[in-house]
């Protein structure tokens, strides 16, 4: 994908930002209207200050973990200020782009404009993506053991087929993520050329030929990124792995804090909420709306409604404010300042992130 300043900013126009806001608030507004007669707001008056504070502590810890990770994954090339900006813009991109697309391409462009070579930019983004996926495939079996497999939401008998479909979809998603993570790890760390050949072989058939150009480019990116990571120390990978476990544990725990702030839940409930959040995130992963807007709100009661009852819609609003709308606001603040710093007084220059010439040389 080619990126330049003009195309980058096209992802962050007011219209693109307003679309997910309108979709999400419309979904929440409808839920408030639908449940207004039965809604119970009494938990608001009995909120637990400790867990409210913990919600913001966990959010801060999560972001600090991301900032630490990007600084150390880039081998301290980024200073702390630049690390903050990169993470805020990365989160911003994830909020305004569909979950199935994500913000990885934008992140590679941002790192490249910070002065890193294109190869290193791609390598560092691939490292974070690989670590994120590895955390998921390791954490899921652990929560399965802790909850005795009870990680799927309880539904009525009439909705039993829905639960079965969710379990099947989750199982398939888990296997696909595991396959992709191990393939990426093998390609980055052991034999990128072999993985490139797999990409090309998979797109050599009539039904898959339309993706051959993309497979060719992605294969070249993988080879290039692997070259940048040669010689990385054990300490480098340990830092990446531990910081990833840290930030994703904090990320999943935000819902626990919000629910615990307004209702009494046991340790077992905490484990159950944490584990269901993993299934919930898979639902959002395949969302076609920017940042999962609308889908995140509608799916939330299915996974966590049993802990909140008639107070669920209020928690949905609070959850989306602190994990989604907050980053839209922060991203809107950081983006123009970053563009001014990086592009200086000549923002009209069309500096592109283009992989075509590189692909031709590296093949």
Short mmCIF file of N, CA and C in Angstrom, two decimals, residues 24-41 44 297 301 310-318 321:
data_model
loop_
_atom_site.label_atom_id
_atom_site.label_comp_id
_atom_site.label_asym_id
_atom_site.label_seq_id
_atom_site.Cartn_x
_atom_site.Cartn_y
_atom_site.Cartn_z
N UNK A 24 -21.94 4.51 16.92
CA UNK A 24 -21.86 4.04 18.31
C UNK A 24 -22.87 4.71 19.22
N UNK A 25 -22.99 6.04 19.12
CA UNK A 25 -23.94 6.75 19.98
C UNK A 25 -25.38 6.44 19.60
N UNK A 26 -25.62 6.19 18.31
CA UNK A 26 -26.98 5.81 17.88
C UNK A 26 -27.36 4.46 18.50
N UNK A 27 -26.41 3.51 18.50
CA UNK A 27 -26.68 2.20 19.10
C UNK A 27 -26.94 2.33 20.60
N UNK A 28 -26.12 3.12 21.30
CA UNK A 28 -26.31 3.31 22.73
C UNK A 28 -27.61 4.06 23.00
N UNK A 29 -27.90 5.08 22.19
CA UNK A 29 -29.14 5.83 22.36
C UNK A 29 -30.36 4.94 22.21
N UNK A 30 -30.34 4.06 21.21
CA UNK A 30 -31.45 3.13 21.03
C UNK A 30 -31.59 2.20 22.23
N UNK A 31 -30.47 1.74 22.77
CA UNK A 31 -30.51 0.83 23.92
C UNK A 31 -31.05 1.54 25.16
N UNK A 32 -30.68 2.81 25.34
CA UNK A 32 -31.25 3.59 26.45
C UNK A 32 -32.76 3.75 26.27
N UNK A 33 -33.17 4.04 25.04
CA UNK A 33 -34.61 4.21 24.76
C UNK A 33 -35.36 2.91 24.99
N UNK A 34 -34.80 1.81 24.52
CA UNK A 34 -35.45 0.50 24.64
C UNK A 34 -35.58 0.06 26.09
N UNK A 35 -34.54 0.36 26.90
CA UNK A 35 -34.51 -0.14 28.28
C UNK A 35 -34.90 0.91 29.32
N UNK A 36 -35.36 2.08 28.87
CA UNK A 36 -35.59 3.19 29.80
C UNK A 36 -36.60 2.84 30.90
N UNK A 37 -37.62 2.08 30.55
CA UNK A 37 -38.65 1.77 31.54
C UNK A 37 -38.13 0.85 32.64
N UNK A 38 -37.17 0.00 32.32
CA UNK A 38 -36.67 -0.97 33.29
C UNK A 38 -35.27 -0.65 33.82
N UNK A 39 -34.68 0.43 33.33
CA UNK A 39 -33.30 0.72 33.69
C UNK A 39 -33.17 1.06 35.17
N UNK A 40 -32.16 0.51 35.80
CA UNK A 40 -31.88 0.74 37.22
C UNK A 40 -30.60 1.56 37.35
N UNK A 41 -30.74 2.80 37.82
CA UNK A 41 -29.58 3.69 37.94
C UNK A 41 -29.05 3.76 39.36
N UNK A 44 -25.26 3.79 40.35
CA UNK A 44 -24.47 5.02 40.22
C UNK A 44 -24.21 5.66 41.58
N UNK A 297 -21.13 -2.12 20.90
CA UNK A 297 -22.20 -1.77 21.82
C UNK A 297 -23.28 -2.85 21.87
N UNK A 301 -23.91 -6.58 25.90
CA UNK A 301 -24.82 -7.22 26.86
C UNK A 301 -24.80 -8.75 26.80
N UNK A 310 -29.98 -4.55 34.74
CA UNK A 310 -30.60 -3.37 34.12
C UNK A 310 -29.67 -2.15 34.10
N UNK A 311 -28.43 -2.34 34.53
CA UNK A 311 -27.46 -1.25 34.52
C UNK A 311 -26.47 -1.40 33.36
N UNK A 312 -26.68 -2.41 32.52
CA UNK A 312 -25.72 -2.76 31.47
C UNK A 312 -25.47 -1.61 30.51
N UNK A 313 -26.52 -0.95 30.05
CA UNK A 313 -26.37 0.09 29.03
C UNK A 313 -25.50 1.24 29.52
N UNK A 314 -25.60 1.57 30.81
CA UNK A 314 -24.76 2.64 31.37
C UNK A 314 -23.28 2.25 31.31
N UNK A 315 -23.00 1.00 31.63
CA UNK A 315 -21.61 0.52 31.58
C UNK A 315 -21.10 0.49 30.15
N UNK A 316 -21.96 0.14 29.20
CA UNK A 316 -21.55 0.17 27.79
C UNK A 316 -21.07 1.57 27.42
N UNK A 317 -21.85 2.58 27.81
CA UNK A 317 -21.48 3.96 27.51
C UNK A 317 -20.15 4.33 28.16
N UNK A 318 -20.00 4.01 29.44
CA UNK A 318 -18.76 4.33 30.16
C UNK A 318 -17.57 3.60 29.53
N UNK A 321 -16.59 5.21 26.28
CA UNK A 321 -15.99 6.53 26.50
C UNK A 321 -14.51 6.40 26.84
#
